[in-house]
Short mmCIF file of C-alpha atoms in Angstrom, two decimals:
data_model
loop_
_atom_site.label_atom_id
_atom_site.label_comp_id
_atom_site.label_asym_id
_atom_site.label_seq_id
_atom_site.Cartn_x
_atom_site.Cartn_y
_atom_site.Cartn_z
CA UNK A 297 125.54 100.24 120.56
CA UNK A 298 121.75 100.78 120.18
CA UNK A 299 120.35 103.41 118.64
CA UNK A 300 118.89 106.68 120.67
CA UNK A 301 114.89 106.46 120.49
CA UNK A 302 112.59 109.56 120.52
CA UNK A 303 110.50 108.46 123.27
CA UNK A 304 113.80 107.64 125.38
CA UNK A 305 114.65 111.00 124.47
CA UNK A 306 111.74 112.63 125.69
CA UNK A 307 112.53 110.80 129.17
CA UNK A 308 116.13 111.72 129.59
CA UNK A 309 115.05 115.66 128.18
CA UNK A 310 112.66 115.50 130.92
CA UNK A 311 114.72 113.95 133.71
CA UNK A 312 117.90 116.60 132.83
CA UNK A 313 119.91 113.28 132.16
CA UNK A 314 120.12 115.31 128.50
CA UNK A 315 119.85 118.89 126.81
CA UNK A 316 118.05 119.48 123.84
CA UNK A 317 121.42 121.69 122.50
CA UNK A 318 122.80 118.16 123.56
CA UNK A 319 120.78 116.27 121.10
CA UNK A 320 120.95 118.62 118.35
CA UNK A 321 124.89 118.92 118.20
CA UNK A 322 124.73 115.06 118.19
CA UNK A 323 122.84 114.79 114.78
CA UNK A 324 124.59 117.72 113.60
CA UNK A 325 127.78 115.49 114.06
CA UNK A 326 126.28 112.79 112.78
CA UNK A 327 124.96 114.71 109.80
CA UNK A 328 128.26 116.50 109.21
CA UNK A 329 129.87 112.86 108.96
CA UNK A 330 127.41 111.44 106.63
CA UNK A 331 125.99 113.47 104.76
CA UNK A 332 128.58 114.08 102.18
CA UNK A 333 128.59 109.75 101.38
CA UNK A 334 125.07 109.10 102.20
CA UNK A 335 123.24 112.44 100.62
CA UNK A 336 120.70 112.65 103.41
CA UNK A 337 119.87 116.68 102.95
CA UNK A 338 119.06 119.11 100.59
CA UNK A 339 119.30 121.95 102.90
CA UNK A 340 120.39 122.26 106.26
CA UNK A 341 119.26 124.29 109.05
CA UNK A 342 121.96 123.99 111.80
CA UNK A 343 121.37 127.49 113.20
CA UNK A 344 117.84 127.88 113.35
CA UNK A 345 118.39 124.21 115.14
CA UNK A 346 120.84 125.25 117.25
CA UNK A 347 118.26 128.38 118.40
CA UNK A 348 115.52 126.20 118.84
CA UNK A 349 117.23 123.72 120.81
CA UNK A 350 118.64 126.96 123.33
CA UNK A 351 114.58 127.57 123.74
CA UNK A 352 113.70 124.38 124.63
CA UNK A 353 116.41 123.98 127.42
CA UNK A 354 114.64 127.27 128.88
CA UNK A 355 111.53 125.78 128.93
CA UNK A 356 112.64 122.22 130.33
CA UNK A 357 114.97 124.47 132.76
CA UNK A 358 111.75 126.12 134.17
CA UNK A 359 109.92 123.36 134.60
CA UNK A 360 107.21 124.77 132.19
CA UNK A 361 104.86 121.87 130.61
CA UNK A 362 106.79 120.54 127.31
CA UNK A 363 105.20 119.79 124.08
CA UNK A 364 105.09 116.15 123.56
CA UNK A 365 108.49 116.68 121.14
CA UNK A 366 109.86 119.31 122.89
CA UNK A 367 113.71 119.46 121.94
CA UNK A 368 113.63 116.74 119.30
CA UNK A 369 115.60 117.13 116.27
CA UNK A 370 113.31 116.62 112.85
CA UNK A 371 113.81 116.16 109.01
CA UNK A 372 111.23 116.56 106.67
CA UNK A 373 111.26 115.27 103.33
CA UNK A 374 112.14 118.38 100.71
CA UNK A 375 108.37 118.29 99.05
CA UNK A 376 106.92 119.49 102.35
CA UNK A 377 107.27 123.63 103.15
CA UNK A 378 109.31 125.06 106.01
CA UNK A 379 109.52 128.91 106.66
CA UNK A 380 113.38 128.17 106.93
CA UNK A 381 113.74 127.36 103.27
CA UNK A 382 112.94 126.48 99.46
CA UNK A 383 111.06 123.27 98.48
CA UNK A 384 112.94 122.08 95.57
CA UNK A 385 111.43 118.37 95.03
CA UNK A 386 114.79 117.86 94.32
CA UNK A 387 113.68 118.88 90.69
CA UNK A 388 115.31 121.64 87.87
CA UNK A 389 111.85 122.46 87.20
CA UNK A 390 110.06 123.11 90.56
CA UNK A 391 109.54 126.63 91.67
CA UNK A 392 111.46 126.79 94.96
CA UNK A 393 109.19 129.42 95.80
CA UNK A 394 106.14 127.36 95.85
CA UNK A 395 104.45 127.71 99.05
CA UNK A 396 105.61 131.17 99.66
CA UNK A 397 107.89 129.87 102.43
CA UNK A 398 105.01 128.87 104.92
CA UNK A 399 105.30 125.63 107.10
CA UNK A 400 103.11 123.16 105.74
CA UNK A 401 100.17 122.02 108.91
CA UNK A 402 102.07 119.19 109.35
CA UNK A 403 105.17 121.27 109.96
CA UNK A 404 103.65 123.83 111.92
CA UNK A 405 102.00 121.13 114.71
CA UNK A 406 105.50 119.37 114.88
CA UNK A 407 106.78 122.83 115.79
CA UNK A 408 103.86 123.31 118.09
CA UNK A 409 105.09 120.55 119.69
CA UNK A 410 107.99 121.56 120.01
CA UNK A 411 109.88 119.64 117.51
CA UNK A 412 112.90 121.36 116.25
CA UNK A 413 113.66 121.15 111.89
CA UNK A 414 116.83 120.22 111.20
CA UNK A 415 116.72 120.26 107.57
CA UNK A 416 114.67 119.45 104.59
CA UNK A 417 115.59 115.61 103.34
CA UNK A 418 116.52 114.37 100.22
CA UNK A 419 113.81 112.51 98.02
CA UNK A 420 113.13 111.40 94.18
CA UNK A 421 112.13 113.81 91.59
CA UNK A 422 108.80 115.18 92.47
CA UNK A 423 108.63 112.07 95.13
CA UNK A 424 108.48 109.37 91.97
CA UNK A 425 111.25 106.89 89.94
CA UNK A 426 115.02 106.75 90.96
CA UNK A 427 117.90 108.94 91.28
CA UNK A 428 119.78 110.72 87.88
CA UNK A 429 123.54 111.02 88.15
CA UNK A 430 123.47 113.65 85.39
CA UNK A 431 121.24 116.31 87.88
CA UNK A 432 123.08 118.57 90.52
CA UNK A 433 121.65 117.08 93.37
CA UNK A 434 123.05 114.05 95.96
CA UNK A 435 122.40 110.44 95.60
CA UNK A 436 120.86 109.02 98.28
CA UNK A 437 122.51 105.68 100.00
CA UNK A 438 122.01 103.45 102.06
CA UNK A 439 124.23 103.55 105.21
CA UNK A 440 124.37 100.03 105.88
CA UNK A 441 126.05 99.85 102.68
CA UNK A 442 126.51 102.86 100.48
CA UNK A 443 126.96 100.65 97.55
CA UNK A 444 123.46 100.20 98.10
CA UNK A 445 119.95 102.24 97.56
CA UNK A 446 117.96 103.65 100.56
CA UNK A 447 114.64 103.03 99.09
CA UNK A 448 112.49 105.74 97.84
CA UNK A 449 111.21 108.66 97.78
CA UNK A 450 111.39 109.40 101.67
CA UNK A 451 115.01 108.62 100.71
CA UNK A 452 116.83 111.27 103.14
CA UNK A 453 114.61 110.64 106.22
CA UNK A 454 115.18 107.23 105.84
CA UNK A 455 119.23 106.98 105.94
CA UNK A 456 119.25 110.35 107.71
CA UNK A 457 117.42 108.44 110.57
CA UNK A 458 119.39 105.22 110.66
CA UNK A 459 122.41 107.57 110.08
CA UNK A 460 121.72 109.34 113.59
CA UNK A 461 121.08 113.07 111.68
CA UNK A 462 117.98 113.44 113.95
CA UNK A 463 115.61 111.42 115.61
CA UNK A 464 112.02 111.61 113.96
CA UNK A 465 110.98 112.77 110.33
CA UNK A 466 108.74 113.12 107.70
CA UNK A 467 108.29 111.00 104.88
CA UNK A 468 104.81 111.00 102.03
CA UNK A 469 103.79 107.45 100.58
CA UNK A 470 101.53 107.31 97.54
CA UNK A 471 103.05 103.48 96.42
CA UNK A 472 105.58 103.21 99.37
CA UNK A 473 107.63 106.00 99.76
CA UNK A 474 107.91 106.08 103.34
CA UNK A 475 107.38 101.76 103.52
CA UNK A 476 110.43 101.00 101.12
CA UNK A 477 112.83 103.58 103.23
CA UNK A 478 111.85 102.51 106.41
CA UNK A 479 112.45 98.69 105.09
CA UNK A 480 115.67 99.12 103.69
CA UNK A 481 116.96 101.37 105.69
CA UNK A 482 116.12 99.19 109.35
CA UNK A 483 113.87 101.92 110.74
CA UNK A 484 110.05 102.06 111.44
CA UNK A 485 107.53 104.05 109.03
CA UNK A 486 103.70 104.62 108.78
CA UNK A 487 101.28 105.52 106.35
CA UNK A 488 98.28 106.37 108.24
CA UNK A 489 94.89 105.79 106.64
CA UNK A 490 94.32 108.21 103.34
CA UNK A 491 92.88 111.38 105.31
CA UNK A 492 93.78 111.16 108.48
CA UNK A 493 96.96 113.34 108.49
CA UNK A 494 96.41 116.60 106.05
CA UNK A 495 98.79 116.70 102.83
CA UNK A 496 98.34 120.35 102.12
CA UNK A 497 101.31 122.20 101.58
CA UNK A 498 103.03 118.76 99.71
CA UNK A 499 104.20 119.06 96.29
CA UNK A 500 101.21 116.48 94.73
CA UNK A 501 102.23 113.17 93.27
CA UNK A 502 98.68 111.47 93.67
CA UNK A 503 96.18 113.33 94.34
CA UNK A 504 93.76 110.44 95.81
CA UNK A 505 96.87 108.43 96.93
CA UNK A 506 99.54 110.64 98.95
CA UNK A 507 99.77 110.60 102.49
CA UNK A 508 102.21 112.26 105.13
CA UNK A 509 103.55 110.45 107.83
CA UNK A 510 106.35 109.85 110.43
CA UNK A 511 109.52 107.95 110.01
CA UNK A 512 111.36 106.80 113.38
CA UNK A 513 113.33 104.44 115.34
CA UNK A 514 109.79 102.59 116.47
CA UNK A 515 106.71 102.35 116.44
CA UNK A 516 106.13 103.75 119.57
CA UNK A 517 108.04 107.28 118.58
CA UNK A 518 105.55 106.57 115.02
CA UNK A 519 102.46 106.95 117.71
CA UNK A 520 104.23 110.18 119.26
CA UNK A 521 104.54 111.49 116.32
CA UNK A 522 100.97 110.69 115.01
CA UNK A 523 99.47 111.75 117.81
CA UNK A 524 100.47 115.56 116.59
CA UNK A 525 100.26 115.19 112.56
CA UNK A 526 96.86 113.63 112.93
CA UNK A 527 93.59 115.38 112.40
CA UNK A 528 91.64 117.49 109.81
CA UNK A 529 92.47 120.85 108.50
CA UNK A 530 90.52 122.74 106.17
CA UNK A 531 93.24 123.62 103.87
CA UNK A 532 93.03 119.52 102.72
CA UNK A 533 89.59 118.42 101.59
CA UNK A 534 90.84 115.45 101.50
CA UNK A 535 91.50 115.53 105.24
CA UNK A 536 89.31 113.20 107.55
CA UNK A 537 87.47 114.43 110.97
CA UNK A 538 88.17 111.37 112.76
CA UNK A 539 88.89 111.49 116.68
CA UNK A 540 92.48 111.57 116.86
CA UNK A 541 93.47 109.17 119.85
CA UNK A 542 96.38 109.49 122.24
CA UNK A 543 98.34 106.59 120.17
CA UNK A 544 101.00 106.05 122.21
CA UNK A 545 98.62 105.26 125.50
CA UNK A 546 97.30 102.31 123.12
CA UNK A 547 100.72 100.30 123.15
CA UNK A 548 99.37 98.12 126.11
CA UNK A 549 102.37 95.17 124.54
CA UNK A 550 98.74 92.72 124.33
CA UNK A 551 97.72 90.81 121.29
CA UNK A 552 95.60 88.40 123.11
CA UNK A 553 92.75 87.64 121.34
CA UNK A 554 94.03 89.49 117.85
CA UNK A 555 93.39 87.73 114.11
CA UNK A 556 96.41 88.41 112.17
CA UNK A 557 96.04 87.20 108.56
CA UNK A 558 98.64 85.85 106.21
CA UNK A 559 98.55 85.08 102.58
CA UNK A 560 99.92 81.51 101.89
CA UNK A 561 99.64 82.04 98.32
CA UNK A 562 100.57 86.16 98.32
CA UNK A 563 103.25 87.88 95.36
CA UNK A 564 105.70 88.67 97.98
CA UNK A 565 106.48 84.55 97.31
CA UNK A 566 108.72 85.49 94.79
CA UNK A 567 111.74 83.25 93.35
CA UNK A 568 113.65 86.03 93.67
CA UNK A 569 112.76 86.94 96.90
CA UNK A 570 115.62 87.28 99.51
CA UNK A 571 116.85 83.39 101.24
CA UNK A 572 116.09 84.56 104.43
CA UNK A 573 113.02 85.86 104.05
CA UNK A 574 110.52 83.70 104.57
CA UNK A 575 112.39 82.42 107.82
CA UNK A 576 112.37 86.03 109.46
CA UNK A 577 108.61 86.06 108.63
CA UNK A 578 107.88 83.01 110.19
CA UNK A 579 110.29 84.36 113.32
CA UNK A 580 108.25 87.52 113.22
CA UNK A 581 104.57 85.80 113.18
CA UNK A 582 105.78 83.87 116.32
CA UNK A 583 106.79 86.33 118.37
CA UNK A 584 103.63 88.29 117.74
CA UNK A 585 101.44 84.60 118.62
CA UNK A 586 103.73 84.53 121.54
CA UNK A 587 102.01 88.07 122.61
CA UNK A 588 98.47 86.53 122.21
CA UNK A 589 97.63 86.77 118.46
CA UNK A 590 96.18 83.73 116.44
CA UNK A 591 97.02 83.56 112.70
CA UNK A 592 94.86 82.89 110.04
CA UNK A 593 95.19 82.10 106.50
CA UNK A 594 93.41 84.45 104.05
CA UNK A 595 93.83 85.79 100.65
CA UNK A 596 94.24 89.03 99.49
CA UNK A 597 91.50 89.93 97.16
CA UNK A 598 92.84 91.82 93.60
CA UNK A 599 96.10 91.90 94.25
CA UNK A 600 97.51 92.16 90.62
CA UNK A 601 94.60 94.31 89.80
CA UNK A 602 95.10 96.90 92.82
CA UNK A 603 98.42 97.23 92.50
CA UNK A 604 97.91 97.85 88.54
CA UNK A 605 95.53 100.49 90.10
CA UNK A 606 98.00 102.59 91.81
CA UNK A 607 100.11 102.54 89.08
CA UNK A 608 97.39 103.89 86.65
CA UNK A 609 96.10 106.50 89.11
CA UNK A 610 99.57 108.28 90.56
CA UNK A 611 101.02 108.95 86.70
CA UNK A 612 97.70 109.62 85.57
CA UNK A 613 97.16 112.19 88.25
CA UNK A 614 101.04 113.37 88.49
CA UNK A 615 100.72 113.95 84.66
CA UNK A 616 97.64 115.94 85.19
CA UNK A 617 100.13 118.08 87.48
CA UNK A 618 103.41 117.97 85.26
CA UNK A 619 101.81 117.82 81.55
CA UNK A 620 103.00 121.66 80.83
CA UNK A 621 106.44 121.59 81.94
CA UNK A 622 106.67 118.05 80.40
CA UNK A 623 106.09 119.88 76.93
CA UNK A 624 108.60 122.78 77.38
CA UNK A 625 111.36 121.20 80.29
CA UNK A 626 111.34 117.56 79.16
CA UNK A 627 115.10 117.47 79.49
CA UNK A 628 115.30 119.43 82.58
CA UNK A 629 113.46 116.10 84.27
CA UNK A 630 114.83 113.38 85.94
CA UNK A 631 114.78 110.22 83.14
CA UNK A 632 113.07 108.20 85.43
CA UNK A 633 110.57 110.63 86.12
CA UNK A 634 109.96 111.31 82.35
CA UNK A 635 109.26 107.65 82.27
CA UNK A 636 107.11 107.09 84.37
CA UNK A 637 105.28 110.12 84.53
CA UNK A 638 105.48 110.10 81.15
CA UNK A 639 103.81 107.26 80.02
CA UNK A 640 100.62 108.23 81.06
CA UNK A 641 99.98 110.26 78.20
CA UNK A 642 99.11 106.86 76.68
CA UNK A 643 96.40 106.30 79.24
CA UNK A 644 92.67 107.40 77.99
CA UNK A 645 90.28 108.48 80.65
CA UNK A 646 88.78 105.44 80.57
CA UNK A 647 91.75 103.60 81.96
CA UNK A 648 91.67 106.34 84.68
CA UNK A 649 88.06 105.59 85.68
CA UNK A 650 88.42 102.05 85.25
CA UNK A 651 90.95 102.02 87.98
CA UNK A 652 89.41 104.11 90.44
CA UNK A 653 86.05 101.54 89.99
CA UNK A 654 88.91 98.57 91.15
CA UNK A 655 89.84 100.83 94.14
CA UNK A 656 86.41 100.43 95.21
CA UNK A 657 85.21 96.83 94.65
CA UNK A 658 89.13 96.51 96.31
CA UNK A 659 87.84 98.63 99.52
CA UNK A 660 84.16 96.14 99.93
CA UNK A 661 86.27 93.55 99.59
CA UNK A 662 89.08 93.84 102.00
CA UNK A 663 86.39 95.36 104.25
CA UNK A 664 84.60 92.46 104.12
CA UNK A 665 87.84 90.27 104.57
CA UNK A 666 88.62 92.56 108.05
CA UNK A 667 85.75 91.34 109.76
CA UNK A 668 87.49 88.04 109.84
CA UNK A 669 90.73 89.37 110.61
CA UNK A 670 92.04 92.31 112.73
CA UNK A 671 95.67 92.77 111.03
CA UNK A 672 97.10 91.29 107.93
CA UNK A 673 100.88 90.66 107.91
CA UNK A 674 103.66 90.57 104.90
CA UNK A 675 106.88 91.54 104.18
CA UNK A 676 107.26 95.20 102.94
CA UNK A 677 109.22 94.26 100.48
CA UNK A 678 110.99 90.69 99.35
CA UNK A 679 114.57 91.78 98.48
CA UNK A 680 117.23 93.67 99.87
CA UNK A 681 118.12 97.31 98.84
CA UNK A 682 119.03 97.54 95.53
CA UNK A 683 122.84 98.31 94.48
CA UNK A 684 123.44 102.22 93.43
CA UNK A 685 125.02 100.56 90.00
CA UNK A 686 121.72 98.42 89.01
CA UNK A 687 118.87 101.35 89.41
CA UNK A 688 119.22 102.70 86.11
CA UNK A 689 118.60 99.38 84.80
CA UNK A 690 115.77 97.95 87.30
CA UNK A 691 112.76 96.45 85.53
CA UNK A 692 109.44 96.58 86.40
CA UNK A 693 109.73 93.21 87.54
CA UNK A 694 111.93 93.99 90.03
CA UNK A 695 109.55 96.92 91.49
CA UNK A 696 107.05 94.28 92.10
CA UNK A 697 109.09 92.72 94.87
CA UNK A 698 107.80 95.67 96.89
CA UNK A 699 104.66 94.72 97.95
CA UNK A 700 103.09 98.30 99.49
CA UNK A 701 101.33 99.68 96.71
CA UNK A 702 98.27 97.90 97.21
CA UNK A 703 97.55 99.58 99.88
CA UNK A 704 97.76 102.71 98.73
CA UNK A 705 94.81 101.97 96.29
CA UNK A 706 92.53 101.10 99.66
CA UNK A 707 93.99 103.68 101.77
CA UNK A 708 94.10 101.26 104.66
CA UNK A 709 97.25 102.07 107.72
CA UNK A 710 99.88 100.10 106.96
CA UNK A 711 103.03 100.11 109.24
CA UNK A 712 107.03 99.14 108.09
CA UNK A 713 108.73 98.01 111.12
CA UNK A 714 112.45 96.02 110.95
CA UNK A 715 112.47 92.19 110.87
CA UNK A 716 116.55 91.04 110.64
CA UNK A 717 118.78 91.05 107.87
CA UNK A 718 118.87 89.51 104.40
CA UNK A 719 121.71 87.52 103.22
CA UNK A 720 123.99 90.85 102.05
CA UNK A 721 123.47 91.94 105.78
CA UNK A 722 120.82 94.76 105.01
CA UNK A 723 117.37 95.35 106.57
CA UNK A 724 114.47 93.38 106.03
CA UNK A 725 110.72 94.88 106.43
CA UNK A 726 107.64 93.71 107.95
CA UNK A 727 104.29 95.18 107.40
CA UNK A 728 101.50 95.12 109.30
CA UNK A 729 97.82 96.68 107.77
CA UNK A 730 94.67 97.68 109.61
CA UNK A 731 91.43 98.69 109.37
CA UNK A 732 90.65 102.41 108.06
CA UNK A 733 91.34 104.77 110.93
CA UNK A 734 92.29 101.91 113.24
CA UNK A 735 96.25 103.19 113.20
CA UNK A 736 96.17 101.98 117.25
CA UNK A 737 95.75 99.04 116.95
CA UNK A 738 98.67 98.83 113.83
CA UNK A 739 101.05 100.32 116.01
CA UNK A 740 100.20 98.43 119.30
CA UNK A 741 100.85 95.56 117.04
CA UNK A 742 104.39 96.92 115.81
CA UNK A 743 105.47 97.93 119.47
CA UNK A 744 104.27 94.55 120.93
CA UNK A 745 106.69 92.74 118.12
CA UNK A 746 109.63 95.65 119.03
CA UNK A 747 109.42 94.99 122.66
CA UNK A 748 110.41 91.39 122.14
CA UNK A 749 113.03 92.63 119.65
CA UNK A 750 115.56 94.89 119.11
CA UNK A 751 116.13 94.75 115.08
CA UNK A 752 114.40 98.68 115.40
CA UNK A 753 117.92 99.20 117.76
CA UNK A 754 120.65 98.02 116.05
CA UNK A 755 122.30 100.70 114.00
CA UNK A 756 124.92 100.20 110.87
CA UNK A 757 128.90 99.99 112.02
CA UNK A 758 129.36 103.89 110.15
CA UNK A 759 126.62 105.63 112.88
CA UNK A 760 127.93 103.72 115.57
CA UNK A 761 131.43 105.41 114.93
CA UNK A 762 130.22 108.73 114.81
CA UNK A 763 128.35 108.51 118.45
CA UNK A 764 129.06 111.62 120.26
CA UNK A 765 128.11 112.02 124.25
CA UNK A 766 125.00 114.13 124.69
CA UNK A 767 125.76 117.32 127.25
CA UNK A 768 123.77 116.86 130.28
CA UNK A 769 121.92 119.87 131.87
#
């Protein structure tokens, strides 16, 4: 059995093949048979849902014109606001009153759209480290093995999607955190470039690094999805005015002509990387030649360096945030946080600067490496999920088989889209970077791969058993 897409969705909602209460009471099932093992929510809003979903079958009912996600079930990732409830962070120390109850803008133009919130998604502490079994909240896992990790922090939207609890959600990235979900979880994810989708009403990690973004099925129902979030708002200043395109009119399925650009030498050729690997890149780079694009070898300038940056910059700048509570509620955090949030008290200012002038000379130089290219292509990450058992004890090392954070430090689009399975059976990632601001052509390279593929369709054997039919109108 495939998996239910939002764009396929939006067709049957508009046909009357399917109800939007339909579609709700579907993820609610699906949610109400998972949640418990996999720990996809924090706090669930069946009711208001159910409400919602009883408005939108009005509208479709007389024949008024439908937001472009009108009657699609939503999570968002519990460090975003939602007039329906708290944002914890999933943290002891959070105010669950911060942001007075008010819908984030992101929130509010899904909702515009007609997108219905289904809950608010489980994530790390304050969006950063690994889950504590000695805090009162769920453990995230993975639901094509719930031995295993779903990636973090968009931890919730990630198995929550795969899982079937609703269709579309929102994850942040500031080193991955909506790239390493999507990967491991076998659903699509996008970090759009740093600006173009506004962050206000987020619980800050990074300050010059977080993003919003979608998490879906594809990367067409990314585009959907994009096509709302994106655009400035004066409540960011960090927020770009860019023209927004209509991203989903860009998937033309043609890559004639495109440059895609592969490291030979890159990180993510790791002996620990995952046996399979490198023969589901090499399957990936020829389907997307076999849909017109030429590759070409290239090297990624600073890799090491930029990574390093990202590092330095998010705990410098999430200790800027936490370094009060960290003096009176140090126990009260997660470990993991404490860590690695921690640790930047040993940075000086000077490290701080130092890594922001690397984010630069990284920008000239991957801008001057893009007018040779049009894409560059990797893996998201070389390995598997992690098992549940090993996090506590994951070093660094590890970490750097994810191979995302770079782009963080450029702010350049970047786009997680399935690839197959490693050798345990769980999802592989493939990531595919643009220009600044050139999300379209990203995602018309993601849904050009998907619609010669159908690893964005399959679905683990536990949401496959909890498939419901959908009422019809």
């Amino acid at each position: 059995m495939t998996a239910r897409t939002i764009s396929a969705a939006l067709a049957s909602l508009r046909s009357g093949e399917v109800t939007a209460s339909g579609l709700v009471d579907e993820a609610i099932t699906a949610a109400d048979a998972h949640d418990g093992e996999l720990g996809i929510y924090l706090a669930r809003f069946d009711e208001p849902a159910r409400e919602a979903a009883a408005a939108a079958d009005e509208i479709y009912a007389a024949g008024d014109p439908a937001g472009p996600l009108l009657g699609i079930p939503l999570g968002i990732k519990d460090i975003i606001t939602t007039v329906e409830g708290p944002t914890t962070a999933q943290s002891l120390v959070h105010d669950p009153a911060w942001g007075d109850q008010l819908d984030a803008p992101v929130v509010g133009r899904l909702r515009a759209a007609g997108g219905i919130i289904s809950g608010k998604t489980t994530t790390m502490e304050f969006a950063t480290g690994v889950p504590d079994p000695s805090k009162p909240f769920p453990i995230p896992r993975n639901p094509w093995n719930p031995d295993h990790w779903t990636g973090g922090s968009s931890s919730g939207t990630g198995n929550g999607m795969a899982a079937g609890a609703f269709l579309g959600g929102l994850g942040t990235d500031t080193g991955g955190s909506i790239r390493i979900p999507a990967a491991f979880c076998g659903i699509s994810g996008l970090k759009a470039t740093f600006g173009r989708v506004p962050k206000s009403g987020c619980v800050p990690l990074g300050y010059s690094l977080d993003n919003i973004g979608p998490m879906a099925r594809s990367a067409r129902d990314c585009a959907i999805m994009l096509t709302v979030l994106a655009g400035c708002d004066a409540s960011d200043p960090c927020s770009v005015d860019e023209p927004v395109p209509d991203y989903e009119n860009a998937l033309t399925g043609d890559l004639g002509g495109l440059r895609i650009g592969v490291d030979p030498l890159a990180e993510y050729r790791r002996a620990d990387q995952d046996p399979r690997l490198g023969e589901l890149l090499e399957a990936a780079l020829a389907v997307l030649t076999a849909r017109g694009a030429t590759v070409v070898p290239v090297r990624l300038p600073y890799y090491r360096e930029l990574t390093a940056a990202t590092g330095i910059t998010s705990r410098s700048e999430a200790f800027a945030y936490h370094a009060p509570d960290l003096r009176t509620r140090w126990s009260d955090y997660f470990a993991a946080t404490r860590q690695g949030v921690g640790i930047a008290a040993a940075y000086t200012g000077a490290d701080y600067v130092q890594a922001q002038r690397v984010r630069r000379v990284g920008q000239r130089e991957l801008a001057s490496l893009f007018t040779e290219v049009d894409l560059i292509v990797t893996p998201t990450a070389s390995v598997e999920a992690f098992t549940i058992d090993g996090l506590s004890s994951l070093a660094t090392e590890r970490f750097r088989a994810m191979h995302t954070s770079y782009w963080n430090a450029v702010g350049n689009p970047a786009l997680s889209i399935p690839m197959g399975l490693g050798v345990r059976g769980l999802p592989l990632g493939l990531q595919l970077v643009g220009r600044p601001f050139d999300e379209a052509l990203v995602l018309r390279a993601g849904d050009a791969y998907q619609q010669a593929t159908d690893w964005h369709l399959r679905q683990p054997a536990l949401a496959q058993t909890s498939a419901v039919p959908v009422a019809v109108a």
